[in-house]
Amino acid sequence: MTLHSSITASASEVLLQVNQLSRNFGGLAALRDVTFSVSRGEIVGLIGPNGAGKTTAFNVISGTMPPSSGSVIFDRQDITGGPPSKVVVGGLARTFQSTSTYPEVSVAENIYRGMLSRLEGTTVARLTGRRTGLLRLDQVQSEIDEILNQVDMQAWRDVPAGSLAYGLQKKLGIAVALASRPTILLLDEPAAGLNHEECNELGRLLKHLQQRYGLTLLLVEHHMALVMDLCERIVVLVQGEKIAEGTPLQIRENPAVIEAYLGAPDYAHA
């Protein structure tokens, strides 16, 4: 395997295709000709040191930031440059590094707000132009209960989100993203701030959600044990460029990755 080798699924299986994506800020290139794909039902990790361009890539893919050049094809539709509402309706949802819940309202209310683009007759649904997969008002509570069951948060249903422990707030962020019923979920550092036990629980939850909903997952993460255990493929960015792509074993044993990102001579044994 060479540094710039690319593992690409057949066209019929590809759900997300990132083509020669670049993003410049003034004279600084945050992304340079980044290309990779994610197959339907796959779990892919996007890793790299701070400043590698991972979050910028997520911003461009999710439509919150336009690229300087390149394209993003999701489920055969060109979603390059957004708007985010079009991207969400198309089936792409994203979580953020920090908890992004509404702290003053209950857990159930947070999930309700996450499903507004799917709720028949709401302004959000009309503005996004959603026509399929709409919920009736009488289906809302059962849908909320279903999501709470899947993320094991039934006991906190009526608790204000802001009073939750940090790990539960992160889990709630995933639940809110699930409420839009995405095809692919982009997770931006889901394990940030979690302890070892919480990271293990997160890995089990993500694998469960992938299997329960047929989800495709793309995650940015610094917690390498989680990435290596959970992901089927890993893409490595350094200074805005893709330097490697492969299975966890290939990435673990790649000297250039160890030198550029992991920086630990004993990483291969971690």
CSV table of C-alpha atoms in Angstrom, one decimal:
chain,number,residue,atom,x,y,z
A,1,MET,CA,0.0,0.0,0.0
A,2,THR,CA,1.4,3.4,-1.0
A,3,LEU,CA,0.8,6.6,1.0
A,4,HIS,CA,-1.7,7.9,-1.5
A,5,SER,CA,-3.4,4.7,-2.3
A,6,SER,CA,-7.2,4.9,-2.4
A,7,ILE,CA,-9.7,2.3,-1.4
A,8,THR,CA,-12.9,3.0,-3.3
A,9,ALA,CA,-16.1,0.9,-3.3
A,10,SER,CA,-17.9,0.1,-6.5
A,11,ALA,CA,-20.1,2.9,-7.7
A,12,SER,CA,-23.3,1.1,-6.7
A,13,GLU,CA,-22.2,1.0,-3.1
A,14,VAL,CA,-20.8,4.5,-2.6
A,15,LEU,CA,-23.1,6.7,-0.5
A,16,LEU,CA,-20.7,9.7,0.0
A,17,GLN,CA,-18.1,10.7,-2.5
A,18,VAL,CA,-15.7,13.6,-1.8
A,19,ASN,CA,-13.8,14.7,-4.9
A,20,GLN,CA,-10.7,16.8,-4.9
A,21,LEU,CA,-12.0,19.0,-2.1
A,22,SER,CA,-10.1,22.2,-1.3
A,23,ARG,CA,-10.8,25.0,1.1
A,24,ASN,CA,-8.7,28.1,1.4
A,25,PHE,CA,-8.8,30.8,4.0
A,26,GLY,CA,-7.0,33.8,2.5
A,27,GLY,CA,-3.6,32.4,1.6
A,28,LEU,CA,-3.9,29.3,3.9
A,29,ALA,CA,-5.1,26.0,2.4
A,30,ALA,CA,-7.0,24.2,5.1
A,31,LEU,CA,-7.9,21.4,2.6
A,32,ARG,CA,-6.0,20.4,-0.6
A,33,ASP,CA,-7.5,18.1,-3.2
A,34,VAL,CA,-8.9,15.6,-0.6
A,35,THR,CA,-10.7,12.6,-2.2
A,36,PHE,CA,-12.3,9.7,-0.4
A,37,SER,CA,-15.5,7.8,-0.4
A,38,VAL,CA,-17.8,6.2,2.2
A,39,SER,CA,-19.8,3.1,1.2
A,40,ARG,CA,-23.4,2.5,2.4
A,41,GLY,CA,-23.4,0.9,5.9
A,42,GLU,CA,-19.7,1.5,6.4
A,43,ILE,CA,-18.0,3.1,9.4
A,44,VAL,CA,-15.1,5.3,8.4
A,45,GLY,CA,-12.7,7.3,10.6
A,46,LEU,CA,-11.2,10.6,9.6
A,47,ILE,CA,-8.1,11.3,11.7
A,48,GLY,CA,-5.1,13.6,11.8
A,49,PRO,CA,-3.4,16.0,14.2
A,50,ASN,CA,-4.9,19.3,15.3
A,51,GLY,CA,-5.1,21.7,12.3
A,52,ALA,CA,-5.2,18.8,9.8
A,53,GLY,CA,-8.4,20.0,8.3
A,54,LYS,CA,-10.8,17.4,9.7
A,55,THR,CA,-13.5,19.8,11.0
A,56,THR,CA,-13.1,21.9,7.9
A,57,ALA,CA,-13.9,18.8,5.8
A,58,PHE,CA,-17.0,18.2,7.9
A,59,ASN,CA,-18.1,21.8,7.5
A,60,VAL,CA,-17.8,21.5,3.7
A,61,ILE,CA,-19.4,18.1,3.5
A,62,SER,CA,-22.4,19.1,5.7
A,63,GLY,CA,-23.0,22.3,3.7
A,64,THR,CA,-22.1,24.8,6.5
A,65,MET,CA,-19.1,26.1,4.5
A,66,PRO,CA,-18.6,26.1,0.7
A,67,PRO,CA,-15.5,24.6,-0.8
A,68,SER,CA,-13.0,26.6,-2.8
A,69,SER,CA,-13.0,23.8,-5.3
A,70,GLY,CA,-14.1,20.2,-5.6
A,71,SER,CA,-17.4,18.5,-5.0
A,72,VAL,CA,-19.4,16.5,-2.6
A,73,ILE,CA,-21.8,13.8,-4.0
A,74,PHE,CA,-24.2,12.3,-1.5
A,75,ASP,CA,-26.6,9.5,-2.6
A,76,ARG,CA,-26.0,10.4,-6.2
A,77,GLN,CA,-26.9,14.1,-5.6
A,78,ASP,CA,-24.5,17.0,-5.8
A,79,ILE,CA,-24.7,18.7,-2.4
A,80,THR,CA,-21.6,20.9,-2.8
A,81,GLY,CA,-22.0,24.1,-0.8
A,82,GLY,CA,-25.3,23.2,0.9
A,83,PRO,CA,-27.5,24.7,2.0
A,84,PRO,CA,-27.5,22.6,5.2
A,85,SER,CA,-31.3,22.3,5.1
A,86,LYS,CA,-31.0,20.5,1.7
A,87,VAL,CA,-28.3,18.3,3.1
A,88,VAL,CA,-30.3,17.3,6.2
A,89,VAL,CA,-33.4,16.5,4.1
A,90,GLY,CA,-31.2,14.4,1.8
A,91,GLY,CA,-30.3,12.2,4.8
A,92,LEU,CA,-27.1,13.6,6.2
A,93,ALA,CA,-26.9,14.6,9.8
A,94,ARG,CA,-24.0,15.9,11.9
A,95,THR,CA,-23.0,16.2,15.6
A,96,PHE,CA,-20.4,18.7,16.8
A,97,GLN,CA,-17.3,18.6,19.1
A,98,SER,CA,-19.1,20.4,21.9
A,99,THR,CA,-22.6,19.4,23.1
A,100,SER,CA,-25.1,21.1,20.9
A,101,THR,CA,-28.4,20.6,22.8
A,102,TYR,CA,-30.9,23.1,24.1
A,103,PRO,CA,-30.0,23.1,27.8
A,104,GLU,CA,-33.2,24.7,29.1
A,105,VAL,CA,-35.6,22.2,27.8
A,106,SER,CA,-36.1,18.5,28.4
A,107,VAL,CA,-34.4,15.6,26.7
A,108,ALA,CA,-37.7,14.7,25.0
A,109,GLU,CA,-38.1,18.3,23.7
A,110,ASN,CA,-34.5,18.3,22.3
A,111,ILE,CA,-35.3,15.1,20.3
A,112,TYR,CA,-38.6,16.7,19.2
A,113,ARG,CA,-36.7,19.7,17.8
A,114,GLY,CA,-34.4,17.4,16.0
A,115,MET,CA,-37.4,15.9,14.1
A,116,LEU,CA,-39.0,19.1,13.0
A,117,SER,CA,-37.9,18.8,9.4
A,118,ARG,CA,-39.8,15.5,9.3
A,119,LEU,CA,-43.0,16.7,11.0
A,120,GLU,CA,-46.0,17.2,8.8
A,121,GLY,CA,-47.2,20.7,8.6
A,122,THR,CA,-44.3,22.4,10.4
A,123,THR,CA,-42.7,25.5,9.0
A,124,VAL,CA,-39.3,23.8,9.0
A,125,ALA,CA,-40.7,20.9,6.9
A,126,ARG,CA,-42.2,23.4,4.4
A,127,LEU,CA,-39.0,25.5,4.2
A,128,THR,CA,-36.9,22.5,3.6
A,129,GLY,CA,-39.3,21.2,1.0
A,130,ARG,CA,-39.4,17.7,2.5
A,131,ARG,CA,-42.0,15.5,0.8
A,132,THR,CA,-41.2,12.0,2.0
A,133,GLY,CA,-40.8,10.3,5.4
A,134,LEU,CA,-43.0,12.8,7.1
A,135,LEU,CA,-44.4,12.2,10.6
A,136,ARG,CA,-47.9,13.0,11.8
A,137,LEU,CA,-48.3,14.8,15.1
A,138,ASP,CA,-49.8,11.8,16.7
A,139,GLN,CA,-46.6,9.8,15.9
A,140,VAL,CA,-44.3,12.2,17.7
A,141,GLN,CA,-44.3,10.7,21.2
A,142,SER,CA,-43.8,7.1,20.0
A,143,GLU,CA,-40.9,8.3,17.8
A,144,ILE,CA,-39.3,10.0,20.8
A,145,ASP,CA,-39.7,6.9,22.9
A,146,GLU,CA,-38.2,4.8,20.2
A,147,ILE,CA,-35.1,7.0,20.0
A,148,LEU,CA,-34.8,7.1,23.8
A,149,ASN,CA,-34.9,3.3,23.9
A,150,GLN,CA,-32.2,2.9,21.3
A,151,VAL,CA,-29.8,5.3,23.1
A,152,ASP,CA,-30.8,4.0,26.6
A,153,MET,CA,-32.0,7.4,27.9
A,154,GLN,CA,-35.6,6.6,28.9
A,155,ALA,CA,-34.9,7.5,32.5
A,156,TRP,CA,-33.9,11.1,31.6
A,157,ARG,CA,-36.9,11.8,29.3
A,158,ASP,CA,-38.2,14.7,31.2
A,159,VAL,CA,-34.9,16.0,32.6
A,160,PRO,CA,-33.6,19.4,31.4
A,161,ALA,CA,-30.7,18.7,29.0
A,162,GLY,CA,-28.5,21.2,30.7
A,163,SER,CA,-28.6,19.3,34.0
A,164,LEU,CA,-27.3,16.0,32.4
A,165,ALA,CA,-23.8,14.8,33.0
A,166,TYR,CA,-21.4,15.6,30.1
A,167,GLY,CA,-21.4,12.0,28.7
A,168,LEU,CA,-25.2,11.9,28.6
A,169,GLN,CA,-25.3,15.3,26.8
A,170,LYS,CA,-23.0,13.9,24.2
A,171,LYS,CA,-25.3,10.9,23.8
A,172,LEU,CA,-28.3,13.2,23.6
A,173,GLY,CA,-26.6,15.0,20.7
A,174,ILE,CA,-26.5,11.7,18.9
A,175,ALA,CA,-30.2,11.1,19.7
A,176,VAL,CA,-31.1,14.6,18.3
A,177,ALA,CA,-29.2,13.8,15.1
A,178,LEU,CA,-31.1,10.4,14.9
A,179,ALA,CA,-34.4,12.3,15.1
A,180,SER,CA,-33.9,13.5,11.5
A,181,ARG,CA,-33.6,9.8,10.4
A,182,PRO,CA,-30.3,10.2,8.5
A,183,THR,CA,-28.8,7.8,6.1
A,184,ILE,CA,-25.3,8.9,7.1
A,185,LEU,CA,-24.2,10.4,10.4
A,186,LEU,CA,-21.1,12.6,10.7
A,187,LEU,CA,-19.7,12.5,14.2
A,188,ASP,CA,-17.2,15.3,15.1
A,189,GLU,CA,-15.1,14.0,18.1
A,190,PRO,CA,-17.9,12.1,19.8
A,191,ALA,CA,-15.5,10.7,22.5
A,192,ALA,CA,-14.1,14.1,23.4
A,193,GLY,CA,-14.2,14.6,27.2
A,194,LEU,CA,-15.3,11.0,27.9
A,195,ASN,CA,-13.6,8.6,30.2
A,196,HIS,CA,-12.4,5.1,29.2
A,197,GLU,CA,-15.7,3.4,30.3
A,198,GLU,CA,-17.8,6.0,28.5
A,199,CYS,CA,-15.7,5.6,25.3
A,200,ASN,CA,-16.3,1.9,25.4
A,201,GLU,CA,-20.1,2.5,25.9
A,202,LEU,CA,-20.0,5.0,23.0
A,203,GLY,CA,-18.4,2.4,20.7
A,204,ARG,CA,-21.1,-0.2,21.6
A,205,LEU,CA,-23.8,2.4,21.0
A,206,LEU,CA,-22.6,3.5,17.6
A,207,LYS,CA,-22.2,-0.1,16.4
A,208,HIS,CA,-25.8,-0.8,17.7
A,209,LEU,CA,-27.2,2.2,15.9
A,210,GLN,CA,-25.4,1.3,12.7
A,211,GLN,CA,-27.0,-2.2,12.8
A,212,ARG,CA,-30.5,-1.0,14.1
A,213,TYR,CA,-31.0,1.8,11.5
A,214,GLY,CA,-28.6,0.6,8.7
A,215,LEU,CA,-26.7,3.8,9.3
A,216,THR,CA,-23.5,4.8,7.6
A,217,LEU,CA,-21.0,6.6,10.0
A,218,LEU,CA,-18.1,9.0,9.3
A,219,LEU,CA,-16.3,10.1,12.4
A,220,VAL,CA,-13.6,12.6,13.3
A,221,GLU,CA,-11.9,11.3,16.4
A,222,HIS,CA,-8.7,11.6,18.4
A,223,HIS,CA,-9.4,8.6,20.7
A,224,MET,CA,-7.4,6.1,18.7
A,225,ALA,CA,-8.5,3.0,20.6
A,226,LEU,CA,-12.1,3.8,19.6
A,227,VAL,CA,-11.2,4.5,16.0
A,228,MET,CA,-9.2,1.3,15.6
A,229,ASP,CA,-11.9,-0.8,17.2
A,230,LEU,CA,-14.9,0.7,15.5
A,231,CYS,CA,-13.9,1.8,12.0
A,232,GLU,CA,-13.6,-0.4,8.9
A,233,ARG,CA,-11.5,2.1,7.1
A,234,ILE,CA,-9.5,5.2,8.1
A,235,VAL,CA,-8.6,8.3,6.2
A,236,VAL,CA,-5.6,10.3,7.5
A,237,LEU,CA,-5.2,14.0,6.9
A,238,VAL,CA,-2.1,16.0,7.7
A,239,GLN,CA,-1.9,19.8,6.9
A,240,GLY,CA,-5.0,19.6,4.8
A,241,GLU,CA,-3.9,16.7,2.6
A,242,LYS,CA,-4.7,13.0,2.6
A,243,ILE,CA,-1.6,11.1,3.3
A,244,ALA,CA,-3.0,7.6,3.8
A,245,GLU,CA,-6.2,5.5,3.6
A,246,GLY,CA,-6.7,1.9,4.6
A,247,THR,CA,-7.9,-0.6,7.2
A,248,PRO,CA,-7.1,0.0,10.9
A,249,LEU,CA,-4.2,-2.6,10.6
A,250,GLN,CA,-2.7,-0.8,7.5
A,251,ILE,CA,-3.0,2.6,9.2
A,252,ARG,CA,-1.6,1.2,12.5
A,253,GLU,CA,1.5,-0.1,10.7
A,254,ASN,CA,2.1,2.8,8.3
A,255,PRO,CA,5.4,4.5,9.3
A,256,ALA,CA,4.4,7.8,7.7
A,257,VAL,CA,1.2,7.9,9.7
A,258,ILE,CA,3.0,7.1,13.0
A,259,GLU,CA,5.6,9.8,12.3
A,260,ALA,CA,3.2,12.5,11.1
A,261,TYR,CA,0.3,12.0,13.4
A,262,LEU,CA,0.7,9.4,16.1
A,263,GLY,CA,4.3,10.3,16.9
A,264,ALA,CA,4.7,7.4,19.2
A,265,PRO,CA,7.2,4.6,18.3
A,266,ASP,CA,5.3,2.1,20.2
A,267,TYR,CA,1.9,3.0,18.7
A,268,ALA,CA,1.8,-0.2,16.7
A,269,HIS,CA,1.5,-2.1,20.0
A,270,ALA,CA,-1.2,0.2,21.5
